């Protein structure tokens, strides 16, 4: 009957479960994410876009607690706007990553969110930064979220230096698909964002269009 | 951008003003069971259709296993073009939406503009995030503004989702969501949309003891708001008159004892009123 137990999802924190990744190529970056948001065992949103813009050519991928990650992204978006007005030009990806890192580090006890920052700027081209727990490190590619554990082997084996834009996009989609198949907290559709000097392209790949592997 | 608040802008960080009071209150119960907050049990849903947004809710408010309010209003007014359904702790949803409504009214007067959904959702997110889940409010915000028809879901921790249809129910399998997933189509007509929301709330009422009684529907379009309360009445109604006035003389007087109070005048002062 109606006991004191209220359903967990009402009080449980909404987490993004998640698989996110970003990879750089010669002239830009590709970011990818799944779309599942869970609260306990319940899927709260099956079509959430976890690739959030920080600036025209800088995006971040959200993972961990949905509220914390969304808030960090919004705060940094605002700070970057102010910063780019002050310097009078588009901000560097490193600056954006630094702003995210500063928040993650200062509030590391209170927050539980991990953002991967990636984008393109004039000086260094495409760059990917990981900001886990308040560190700042530039990497050729970065993966994160609960689903990433299942694909470390795949990305380590398949990554090659000097891939083209299309190869990178395929790499991201394959990785997402494998992770979504194995991780209970990842699923839904795949979102892709490709950033280069000339444009920023957002794409959605629906569930049945994702690549299938041996067991499907 | 400074938002004019009804009360002053709150200081950063958590507000622990009531911690001492709460501890004292709990002591009063001597370690026994403290009264449980009134929860809304609840099934709420929202759907975007061709000309606007339809919001729906049941009307039962429970306190543990007792139905505390059979005709609770869970669709709260925010602005002429924005309404909000609330699930969770009744006091929290009521207060949060009240404060939001006041702030948006001040904003409208200051700027001369109608408030936008995205602004309401951002303010809610900001407030709830600051309290890190201690405010138990699960809100579905819906309305029509100059940028279109919108529906937002804000969680108690401060996460915001936007979709074309959404529901919240008592159990995690969300009976209402099942109906919406099955029958939702983009760009529906108004009657279709109302019927879909009604069916979703109805399934929630049937599957969950914490939801029940009547169904309220609120239709928001560019031309105005249609708040239909109730849209569908529960078949299980009682015929209580709710009138408790009795004729004088209904209760017989058996004995009567008059005790005069002895008062003595101690001091008398006259204050002249100046009427010139």
Short mmCIF file of C-alpha atoms in Angstrom, two decimals:
data_model
loop_
_atom_site.label_atom_id
_atom_site.label_comp_id
_atom_site.label_asym_id
_atom_site.label_seq_id
_atom_site.Cartn_x
_atom_site.Cartn_y
_atom_site.Cartn_z
CA UNK A 1 0.00 0.00 0.00
CA UNK A 2 1.08 3.59 0.17
CA UNK A 3 4.05 3.35 2.49
CA UNK A 4 6.46 6.08 3.35
CA UNK A 5 8.55 5.03 0.36
CA UNK A 6 8.19 7.63 -2.27
CA UNK A 7 9.49 6.45 -5.64
CA UNK A 8 13.24 6.88 -5.79
CA UNK A 9 13.22 8.81 -8.99
CA UNK A 10 11.37 11.69 -7.32
CA UNK A 11 14.23 12.36 -4.96
CA UNK A 12 17.06 10.69 -6.76
CA UNK A 13 19.44 12.90 -8.54
CA UNK A 14 19.05 12.92 -12.30
CA UNK A 15 22.26 11.56 -13.81
CA UNK A 16 23.20 11.58 -17.42
CA UNK A 17 24.53 7.96 -17.38
CA UNK A 18 26.23 8.56 -20.69
CA UNK A 19 28.83 7.95 -23.23
CA UNK A 20 30.63 11.02 -24.54
CA UNK A 21 33.70 11.43 -26.67
CA UNK A 22 35.61 13.98 -28.68
CA UNK A 23 38.39 13.56 -31.22
CA UNK A 24 40.52 16.06 -33.09
CA UNK A 25 41.52 15.92 -36.73
CA UNK A 26 43.77 18.16 -38.81
CA UNK A 27 41.34 21.05 -39.21
CA UNK A 28 38.82 20.59 -36.44
CA UNK A 29 37.10 18.29 -33.96
CA UNK A 30 34.20 15.84 -33.83
CA UNK A 31 32.16 15.45 -30.62
CA UNK A 32 29.68 12.66 -29.99
CA UNK A 33 27.24 11.67 -27.26
CA UNK A 34 24.32 9.36 -26.55
CA UNK A 35 20.95 10.78 -25.39
CA UNK A 36 19.83 8.92 -22.27
CA UNK A 37 19.14 10.70 -18.96
CA UNK A 38 18.27 8.47 -16.02
CA UNK A 39 17.00 8.94 -12.46
CA UNK A 40 17.59 5.65 -10.68
CA UNK A 41 16.11 2.98 -12.92
CA UNK A 42 13.84 5.37 -14.78
CA UNK A 43 14.74 7.09 -18.05
CA UNK A 44 13.77 10.70 -17.58
CA UNK A 45 14.66 11.92 -21.05
CA UNK A 46 15.54 9.64 -23.95
CA UNK A 47 16.44 12.38 -26.42
CA UNK A 48 18.67 14.79 -24.53
CA UNK A 49 21.42 16.48 -26.49
CA UNK A 50 24.48 16.37 -24.26
CA UNK A 51 26.64 18.41 -26.62
CA UNK A 52 26.27 21.93 -25.33
CA UNK A 53 27.67 25.01 -27.07
CA UNK A 54 30.04 27.17 -25.06
CA UNK A 55 30.77 29.47 -27.98
CA UNK A 56 30.36 29.45 -31.78
CA UNK A 57 33.24 27.06 -32.33
CA UNK A 58 33.63 25.53 -28.88
CA UNK A 59 31.35 22.79 -27.58
CA UNK A 60 31.38 20.70 -24.43
CA UNK A 61 30.05 17.21 -23.75
CA UNK A 62 28.16 16.70 -20.48
CA UNK A 63 28.30 13.69 -18.17
CA UNK A 64 27.60 12.93 -14.51
CA UNK A 65 24.83 14.76 -12.68
CA UNK A 66 22.56 16.43 -15.22
CA UNK A 67 21.90 19.51 -13.11
CA UNK A 68 25.57 20.07 -12.24
CA UNK A 69 26.78 19.58 -15.80
CA UNK A 70 24.10 21.84 -17.31
CA UNK A 71 24.85 24.53 -14.77
CA UNK A 72 28.60 24.42 -15.35
CA UNK A 73 28.03 24.67 -19.10
CA UNK A 74 25.73 27.67 -18.67
CA UNK A 75 28.04 29.48 -16.30
CA UNK A 76 31.04 28.94 -18.60
CA UNK A 77 28.98 30.01 -21.63
CA UNK A 78 28.31 33.31 -19.87
CA UNK A 79 31.92 33.75 -18.75
CA UNK A 80 33.19 33.03 -22.26
CA UNK A 81 30.81 35.59 -23.73
CA UNK A 82 32.18 38.24 -21.39
CA UNK A 83 35.76 37.15 -22.06
CA UNK A 84 35.41 37.21 -25.83
CA UNK A 85 33.90 40.71 -25.67
CA UNK A 86 36.81 41.85 -23.53
CA UNK A 87 39.50 40.52 -25.86
CA UNK A 88 37.53 41.49 -28.96
CA UNK A 89 37.92 38.17 -30.75
CA UNK A 90 36.84 34.54 -30.56
CA UNK A 91 38.14 32.80 -27.43
CA UNK A 92 40.69 30.00 -27.50
CA UNK A 93 39.56 26.46 -26.75
CA UNK A 94 42.15 26.33 -23.99
CA UNK A 95 40.48 29.33 -22.29
CA UNK A 96 37.10 27.64 -22.36
CA UNK A 97 38.58 24.43 -20.99
CA UNK A 98 40.33 26.41 -18.28
CA UNK A 99 37.08 28.06 -17.19
CA UNK A 100 35.40 24.66 -16.95
CA UNK A 101 38.41 23.24 -15.11
CA UNK A 102 38.40 26.08 -12.58
CA UNK A 103 34.80 25.39 -11.60
CA UNK A 104 35.35 21.63 -11.49
CA UNK A 105 38.39 22.02 -9.30
CA UNK A 106 37.08 24.64 -6.90
CA UNK A 107 33.82 22.78 -6.26
CA UNK A 108 35.09 19.27 -6.69
CA UNK A 109 33.57 18.09 -3.39
CA UNK A 110 30.11 19.44 -4.18
CA UNK A 111 29.83 18.76 -7.89
CA UNK A 112 29.76 15.47 -9.67
CA UNK A 113 30.03 16.23 -13.35
CA UNK A 114 32.70 15.71 -15.97
CA UNK A 115 32.82 17.84 -19.09
CA UNK A 116 34.94 17.26 -22.18
CA UNK A 117 35.68 20.54 -23.97
CA UNK A 118 36.49 20.56 -27.68
CA UNK A 119 36.54 23.13 -30.46
CA UNK A 120 38.46 25.01 -33.11
CA UNK A 121 40.39 28.27 -32.83
CA UNK A 122 42.72 30.19 -35.13
CA UNK A 123 45.94 29.57 -33.28
CA UNK A 124 45.96 25.83 -32.65
CA UNK A 125 43.19 24.47 -34.88
CA UNK A 126 41.13 21.61 -33.48
CA UNK A 127 41.74 20.73 -29.82
CA UNK A 128 40.22 18.35 -27.27
CA UNK A 129 40.59 18.88 -23.52
CA UNK A 130 39.60 16.59 -20.65
CA UNK A 131 38.71 18.30 -17.34
CA UNK A 132 38.04 15.36 -15.03
CA UNK A 133 38.10 16.33 -11.34
CA UNK A 134 39.79 19.62 -12.10
CA UNK A 135 42.75 18.61 -14.21
CA UNK A 136 43.35 20.11 -17.64
CA UNK A 137 44.94 17.98 -20.28
CA UNK A 138 44.98 18.21 -24.05
CA UNK A 139 44.52 14.87 -25.77
CA UNK A 140 44.11 13.70 -29.36
CA UNK A 141 40.81 12.17 -28.26
CA UNK A 142 38.92 11.86 -24.97
CA UNK A 143 36.10 9.59 -23.82
CA UNK A 144 33.95 9.94 -20.72
CA UNK A 145 30.81 8.87 -18.91
CA UNK A 146 29.72 5.50 -17.60
CA UNK A 147 29.70 3.93 -21.06
CA UNK A 148 33.29 4.85 -21.77
CA UNK A 149 34.61 2.00 -19.62
CA UNK A 150 33.31 -0.48 -22.18
CA UNK A 151 35.10 1.07 -25.13
CA UNK A 152 38.57 1.95 -23.88
CA UNK A 153 39.92 -1.10 -25.65
CA UNK A 154 38.14 -0.25 -28.87
CA UNK A 155 39.32 3.35 -29.04
CA UNK A 156 42.88 2.47 -28.09
CA UNK A 157 43.06 -0.14 -30.84
CA UNK A 158 41.23 1.78 -33.55
CA UNK A 159 42.62 5.30 -33.16
CA UNK A 160 45.05 6.36 -35.83
CA UNK A 161 46.87 9.67 -36.15
CA UNK A 162 45.99 11.79 -39.15
CA UNK A 163 42.42 10.57 -39.73
CA UNK A 164 40.24 12.63 -42.02
CA UNK A 165 36.98 14.29 -40.98
CA UNK A 166 34.82 11.48 -42.35
CA UNK A 167 36.99 8.82 -40.71
CA UNK A 168 36.72 10.63 -37.39
CA UNK A 169 32.93 10.82 -37.68
CA UNK A 170 32.76 7.11 -38.41
CA UNK A 171 35.08 6.39 -35.48
CA UNK A 172 32.83 8.40 -33.13
CA UNK A 173 29.64 6.74 -34.35
CA UNK A 174 31.10 3.24 -34.03
CA UNK A 175 32.35 3.94 -30.52
CA UNK A 176 29.02 5.36 -29.41
CA UNK A 177 27.14 2.44 -30.86
CA UNK A 178 29.29 -0.13 -29.08
CA UNK A 179 29.09 1.70 -25.77
CA UNK A 180 25.31 2.16 -25.99
CA UNK A 181 24.91 -1.55 -26.60
CA UNK A 182 26.84 -2.53 -23.50
CA UNK A 183 26.07 0.21 -20.99
CA UNK A 184 22.62 0.28 -19.39
CA UNK A 185 22.85 3.98 -18.67
CA UNK A 186 23.60 4.94 -22.27
CA UNK A 187 21.20 4.69 -25.16
CA UNK A 188 18.71 6.46 -27.36
CA UNK A 189 20.07 8.31 -30.35
CA UNK A 190 23.57 9.54 -31.17
CA UNK A 191 24.32 13.25 -31.47
CA UNK A 192 27.32 14.38 -33.47
CA UNK A 193 28.88 17.83 -33.75
CA UNK A 194 31.65 18.56 -36.25
CA UNK A 195 33.52 21.84 -35.84
CA UNK A 196 36.02 23.22 -38.29
CA UNK A 197 37.19 26.57 -39.57
CA UNK A 198 34.23 27.14 -41.84
CA UNK A 199 31.23 25.73 -40.05
CA UNK A 200 29.74 23.90 -37.10
CA UNK A 201 27.55 21.00 -38.10
CA UNK A 202 25.10 19.28 -35.74
CA UNK A 203 23.75 15.88 -36.67
CA UNK A 204 21.45 13.29 -35.13
CA UNK A 205 21.72 9.60 -35.93
CA UNK A 206 18.56 7.73 -35.00
CA UNK A 207 18.66 4.38 -33.22
CA UNK A 208 18.01 2.20 -36.21
CA UNK A 209 20.62 4.01 -38.33
CA UNK A 210 23.44 3.25 -35.92
CA UNK A 211 26.03 0.72 -37.09
CA UNK A 212 25.40 -2.85 -35.94
CA UNK A 213 27.96 -5.38 -34.85
CA UNK A 214 28.20 -9.15 -34.75
CA UNK A 215 25.46 -9.81 -32.22
CA UNK A 216 22.71 -7.76 -33.84
CA UNK B 1 21.29 41.10 -15.75
CA UNK B 2 19.62 41.88 -12.43
CA UNK B 3 16.17 40.44 -11.97
CA UNK B 4 14.00 42.50 -9.70
CA UNK B 5 12.95 40.07 -7.00
CA UNK B 6 9.97 40.48 -4.78
CA UNK B 7 12.19 39.78 -1.80
CA UNK B 8 15.84 40.81 -1.82
CA UNK B 9 18.32 38.95 -3.96
CA UNK B 10 19.37 35.96 -1.86
CA UNK B 11 22.96 35.73 -0.68
CA UNK B 12 25.13 33.13 -2.37
CA UNK B 13 25.31 29.63 -0.91
CA UNK B 14 22.85 27.70 1.22
CA UNK B 15 20.37 29.28 3.59
CA UNK B 16 20.41 27.50 6.94
CA UNK B 17 18.17 29.94 8.81
CA UNK B 18 15.64 27.27 9.65
CA UNK B 19 18.05 24.56 10.79
CA UNK B 20 17.85 25.51 14.48
CA UNK B 21 14.08 25.81 14.36
CA UNK B 22 13.74 22.41 12.68
CA UNK B 23 15.97 20.77 15.26
CA UNK B 24 13.88 22.27 18.08
CA UNK B 25 10.66 21.07 16.42
CA UNK B 26 11.97 17.55 16.04
CA UNK B 27 12.90 17.50 19.69
CA UNK B 28 9.28 18.30 20.54
CA UNK B 29 8.26 14.92 19.14
CA UNK B 30 10.73 13.24 21.46
CA UNK B 31 12.23 11.01 18.82
CA UNK B 32 8.82 9.81 17.63
CA UNK B 33 7.46 10.22 14.12
CA UNK B 34 7.40 13.79 12.88
CA UNK B 35 4.45 14.74 10.65
CA UNK B 36 5.05 13.93 7.00
CA UNK B 37 4.97 16.71 4.44
CA UNK B 38 1.95 16.81 2.17
CA UNK B 39 2.90 15.20 -1.15
CA UNK B 40 0.97 15.58 -4.33
CA UNK B 41 1.19 11.83 -5.26
CA UNK B 42 0.29 12.84 -8.71
CA UNK B 43 0.17 12.25 -12.36
CA UNK B 44 0.89 15.26 -14.55
CA UNK B 45 1.42 15.50 -18.30
CA UNK B 46 1.98 18.02 -21.04
CA UNK B 47 1.76 17.88 -24.83
CA UNK B 48 2.68 20.35 -27.57
CA UNK B 49 0.14 20.46 -30.41
CA UNK B 50 -0.29 22.51 -33.56
CA UNK B 51 -1.63 25.71 -31.99
CA UNK B 52 -0.20 25.55 -28.49
CA UNK B 53 0.28 23.42 -25.40
CA UNK B 54 -2.06 21.22 -23.33
CA UNK B 55 -1.25 20.57 -19.67
CA UNK B 56 -3.08 18.01 -17.55
CA UNK B 57 -3.07 16.86 -13.93
CA UNK B 58 -5.04 14.75 -11.48
CA UNK B 59 -6.45 16.40 -8.34
CA UNK B 60 -5.51 14.17 -5.42
CA UNK B 61 -3.12 15.29 -2.67
CA UNK B 62 -2.03 12.62 -0.19
CA UNK B 63 -0.39 12.69 3.21
CA UNK B 64 0.96 9.16 3.68
CA UNK B 65 -2.11 6.96 3.11
CA UNK B 66 -4.77 9.60 3.64
CA UNK B 67 -6.21 11.70 0.83
CA UNK B 68 -5.72 15.16 2.21
CA UNK B 69 -7.27 17.10 -0.66
CA UNK B 70 -9.64 15.70 -3.27
CA UNK B 71 -9.74 18.78 -5.42
CA UNK B 72 -6.18 20.00 -5.26
CA UNK B 73 -5.16 22.39 -8.05
CA UNK B 74 -1.86 21.20 -9.46
CA UNK B 75 -1.76 23.44 -12.51
CA UNK B 76 -0.39 26.73 -11.26
CA UNK B 77 -0.63 30.13 -12.92
CA UNK B 78 2.72 31.64 -13.80
CA UNK B 79 1.90 34.29 -16.39
CA UNK B 80 -1.04 34.95 -18.76
CA UNK B 81 0.69 32.73 -21.31
CA UNK B 82 2.51 30.30 -19.00
CA UNK B 83 1.18 27.62 -16.65
CA UNK B 84 3.08 25.04 -14.59
CA UNK B 85 2.13 21.55 -13.33
CA UNK B 86 3.80 20.54 -10.09
CA UNK B 87 4.54 17.13 -8.55
CA UNK B 88 6.37 16.33 -5.33
CA UNK B 89 6.00 18.17 -2.04
CA UNK B 90 2.86 20.32 -2.30
CA UNK B 91 4.23 23.27 -0.33
CA UNK B 92 7.40 23.39 -2.40
CA UNK B 93 5.65 23.35 -5.78
CA UNK B 94 3.14 25.94 -4.60
CA UNK B 95 5.73 28.34 -3.23
CA UNK B 96 8.27 27.98 -6.02
CA UNK B 97 5.66 28.67 -8.68
CA UNK B 98 4.25 31.60 -6.68
CA UNK B 99 7.65 33.23 -6.40
CA UNK B 100 8.36 32.62 -10.07
CA UNK B 101 5.01 34.17 -10.99
CA UNK B 102 5.68 37.29 -8.91
CA UNK B 103 9.15 37.78 -10.37
CA UNK B 104 7.90 37.39 -13.92
CA UNK B 105 5.11 39.90 -13.26
CA UNK B 106 7.68 42.45 -12.09
CA UNK B 107 9.81 41.70 -15.12
CA UNK B 108 6.82 42.29 -17.41
CA UNK B 109 6.09 45.62 -15.80
CA UNK B 110 9.73 46.70 -15.96
CA UNK B 111 10.42 45.68 -19.53
CA UNK B 112 6.96 45.92 -21.10
CA UNK B 113 7.36 42.42 -22.55
CA UNK B 114 5.49 39.18 -22.06
CA UNK B 115 7.69 36.65 -20.31
CA UNK B 116 9.19 33.82 -22.33
CA UNK B 117 9.15 30.15 -21.38
CA UNK B 118 12.92 29.88 -21.59
CA UNK B 119 13.24 32.68 -19.01
CA UNK B 120 10.82 30.98 -16.62
CA UNK B 121 12.67 27.68 -17.02
CA UNK B 122 16.05 29.35 -16.42
CA UNK B 123 14.84 31.06 -13.25
CA UNK B 124 13.38 27.79 -11.95
CA UNK B 125 16.59 25.95 -12.76
CA UNK B 126 18.63 28.60 -11.00
CA UNK B 127 16.50 28.53 -7.85
CA UNK B 128 16.26 24.74 -7.58
CA UNK B 129 19.95 24.20 -8.31
CA UNK B 130 20.91 26.55 -5.53
CA UNK B 131 19.04 24.33 -3.05
CA UNK B 132 20.60 21.10 -4.34
CA UNK B 133 17.47 18.96 -4.31
CA UNK B 134 16.15 19.98 -0.89
CA UNK B 135 13.19 21.69 -2.55
CA UNK B 136 11.08 18.73 -3.68
CA UNK B 137 9.52 20.24 -6.78
CA UNK B 138 9.13 18.37 -10.08
CA UNK B 139 7.65 20.87 -12.51
CA UNK B 140 6.28 20.72 -16.03
CA UNK B 141 6.24 24.23 -17.44
CA UNK B 142 4.24 24.92 -20.59
CA UNK B 143 3.06 27.89 -22.59
CA UNK B 144 3.07 29.93 -25.75
CA UNK B 145 5.29 32.95 -26.33
CA UNK B 146 6.58 34.96 -29.27
CA UNK B 147 9.08 32.22 -30.14
CA UNK B 148 6.53 29.40 -30.29
CA UNK B 149 4.94 26.64 -28.21
CA UNK B 150 7.20 25.24 -25.51
CA UNK B 151 7.21 22.56 -22.82
CA UNK B 152 9.96 22.26 -20.18
CA UNK B 153 10.53 19.75 -17.41
CA UNK B 154 12.54 20.96 -14.39
CA UNK B 155 13.77 18.45 -11.80
CA UNK B 156 14.31 19.11 -8.08
CA UNK B 157 18.07 19.13 -8.55
CA UNK B 158 17.89 21.78 -11.23
CA UNK B 159 18.10 19.82 -14.49
CA UNK B 160 16.03 21.09 -17.42
CA UNK B 161 14.69 19.01 -20.31
CA UNK B 162 12.62 20.14 -23.23
CA UNK B 163 10.49 17.75 -25.26
CA UNK B 164 7.20 17.80 -27.19
CA UNK B 165 5.45 15.54 -24.69
CA UNK B 166 6.21 14.61 -21.13
CA UNK B 167 4.64 13.12 -18.06
CA UNK B 168 5.43 12.51 -14.41
CA UNK B 169 3.79 9.82 -12.37
CA UNK B 170 4.08 8.00 -9.07
CA UNK B 171 5.78 4.83 -10.21
CA UNK B 172 8.91 4.68 -12.28
CA UNK B 173 7.24 2.88 -15.13
CA UNK B 174 5.13 5.97 -15.69
CA UNK B 175 1.79 4.68 -16.94
CA UNK B 176 1.09 8.11 -18.37
CA UNK B 177 4.32 8.10 -20.37
CA UNK B 178 3.33 4.80 -21.95
CA UNK B 179 0.14 6.34 -23.34
CA UNK B 180 2.00 9.37 -24.64
CA UNK B 181 4.77 7.34 -26.29
CA UNK B 182 2.17 5.25 -28.05
CA UNK B 183 -0.24 7.89 -29.29
CA UNK B 184 1.70 11.13 -29.62
CA UNK B 185 1.94 12.65 -33.09
CA UNK B 186 3.51 16.00 -33.95
CA UNK B 187 1.10 18.84 -34.92
CA UNK B 188 -2.09 17.36 -33.52
CA UNK B 189 -5.39 19.24 -33.46
CA UNK B 190 -6.70 20.66 -30.22
CA UNK B 191 -9.33 18.02 -29.48
CA UNK B 192 -6.90 15.19 -30.21
CA UNK B 193 -4.33 16.73 -27.90
CA UNK B 194 -6.85 17.21 -25.07
CA UNK B 195 -8.00 13.62 -25.41
CA UNK B 196 -4.41 12.34 -25.40
CA UNK B 197 -3.57 14.20 -22.19
CA UNK B 198 -6.82 13.07 -20.59
CA UNK B 199 -6.01 9.44 -21.47
CA UNK B 200 -2.49 9.78 -20.09
CA UNK B 201 -3.68 11.21 -16.77
CA UNK B 202 -6.46 8.64 -16.63
CA UNK B 203 -3.99 5.77 -16.97
CA UNK B 204 -1.91 7.31 -14.19
CA UNK B 205 -4.99 7.53 -11.97
CA UNK B 206 -5.90 3.91 -12.66
CA UNK B 207 -2.39 2.57 -12.02
CA UNK B 208 -1.48 4.55 -8.95
CA UNK B 209 -3.08 5.02 -5.54
CA UNK B 210 -1.43 8.40 -5.08
CA UNK B 211 -3.29 9.85 -8.07
CA UNK B 212 -7.01 10.08 -8.41
CA UNK B 213 -10.26 11.97 -8.28
CA UNK B 214 -10.73 14.43 -11.10
CA UNK B 215 -8.67 15.48 -14.12
CA UNK B 216 -7.82 19.13 -14.77
CA UNK B 217 -6.83 20.30 -18.23
CA UNK B 218 -5.27 23.62 -19.22
CA UNK B 219 -5.06 24.56 -22.91
CA UNK B 220 -2.75 27.45 -23.79
CA UNK B 221 -2.77 28.97 -27.27
CA UNK B 222 -1.86 32.33 -28.79
CA UNK B 223 -5.47 33.40 -28.38
CA UNK B 224 -5.64 32.67 -24.69
CA UNK B 225 -5.94 30.10 -21.96
CA UNK B 226 -8.73 27.59 -21.35
CA UNK B 227 -8.43 26.23 -17.81
CA UNK B 228 -10.96 23.43 -17.55
CA UNK B 229 -11.33 22.36 -13.97
CA UNK B 230 -12.49 19.64 -13.83
CA UNK B 231 -12.23 18.26 -17.34
CA UNK B 232 -13.32 14.85 -16.27
CA UNK B 233 -14.95 14.08 -12.95
CA UNK B 234 -14.28 10.89 -11.07
CA UNK B 235 -17.15 8.38 -11.21
CA UNK B 236 -16.65 7.72 -7.54
CA UNK B 237 -18.15 10.77 -5.91
CA UNK B 238 -19.94 11.01 -2.58
CA UNK B 239 -22.98 13.16 -1.87
CA UNK B 240 -21.87 14.89 1.28
CA UNK B 241 -23.65 18.20 1.80
CA UNK B 242 -20.65 19.82 3.49
CA UNK B 243 -23.00 22.03 5.46
CA UNK B 244 -22.73 22.02 9.23
CA UNK B 245 -25.05 24.80 10.35
CA UNK B 246 -27.65 23.77 12.90
CA UNK B 247 -30.91 25.43 13.87
CA UNK B 248 -30.79 27.13 17.26
CA UNK B 249 -32.50 24.76 19.66
CA UNK B 250 -31.13 21.57 18.03
CA UNK B 251 -29.00 20.95 21.09
CA UNK B 252 -31.12 20.88 24.30
CA UNK B 253 -29.89 22.95 27.24
CA UNK B 254 -29.96 20.80 30.42
CA UNK B 255 -28.62 23.20 33.05
CA UNK B 256 -27.51 26.82 33.07
CA UNK B 257 -25.17 28.55 35.49
CA UNK B 258 -24.42 32.29 35.35
CA UNK B 259 -21.32 33.58 37.16
CA UNK B 260 -21.05 37.41 37.17
CA UNK B 261 -17.50 38.72 36.91
CA UNK B 262 -16.78 41.30 39.64
CA UNK B 263 -14.83 44.15 38.07
CA UNK B 264 -13.83 47.38 39.73
CA UNK B 265 -12.79 50.54 37.91
CA UNK B 266 -9.15 51.19 38.77
CA UNK B 267 -8.37 54.10 36.53
CA UNK B 268 -10.26 56.28 34.13
CA UNK B 269 -8.65 58.55 31.54
CA UNK B 270 -10.41 60.72 29.00
CA UNK B 271 -8.60 61.52 25.78
CA UNK B 272 -10.13 64.40 23.95
CA UNK B 273 -10.25 63.89 20.20
CA UNK B 274 -9.16 66.90 18.24
CA UNK B 275 -11.66 67.30 15.43
CA UNK B 276 -10.83 70.89 14.41
#
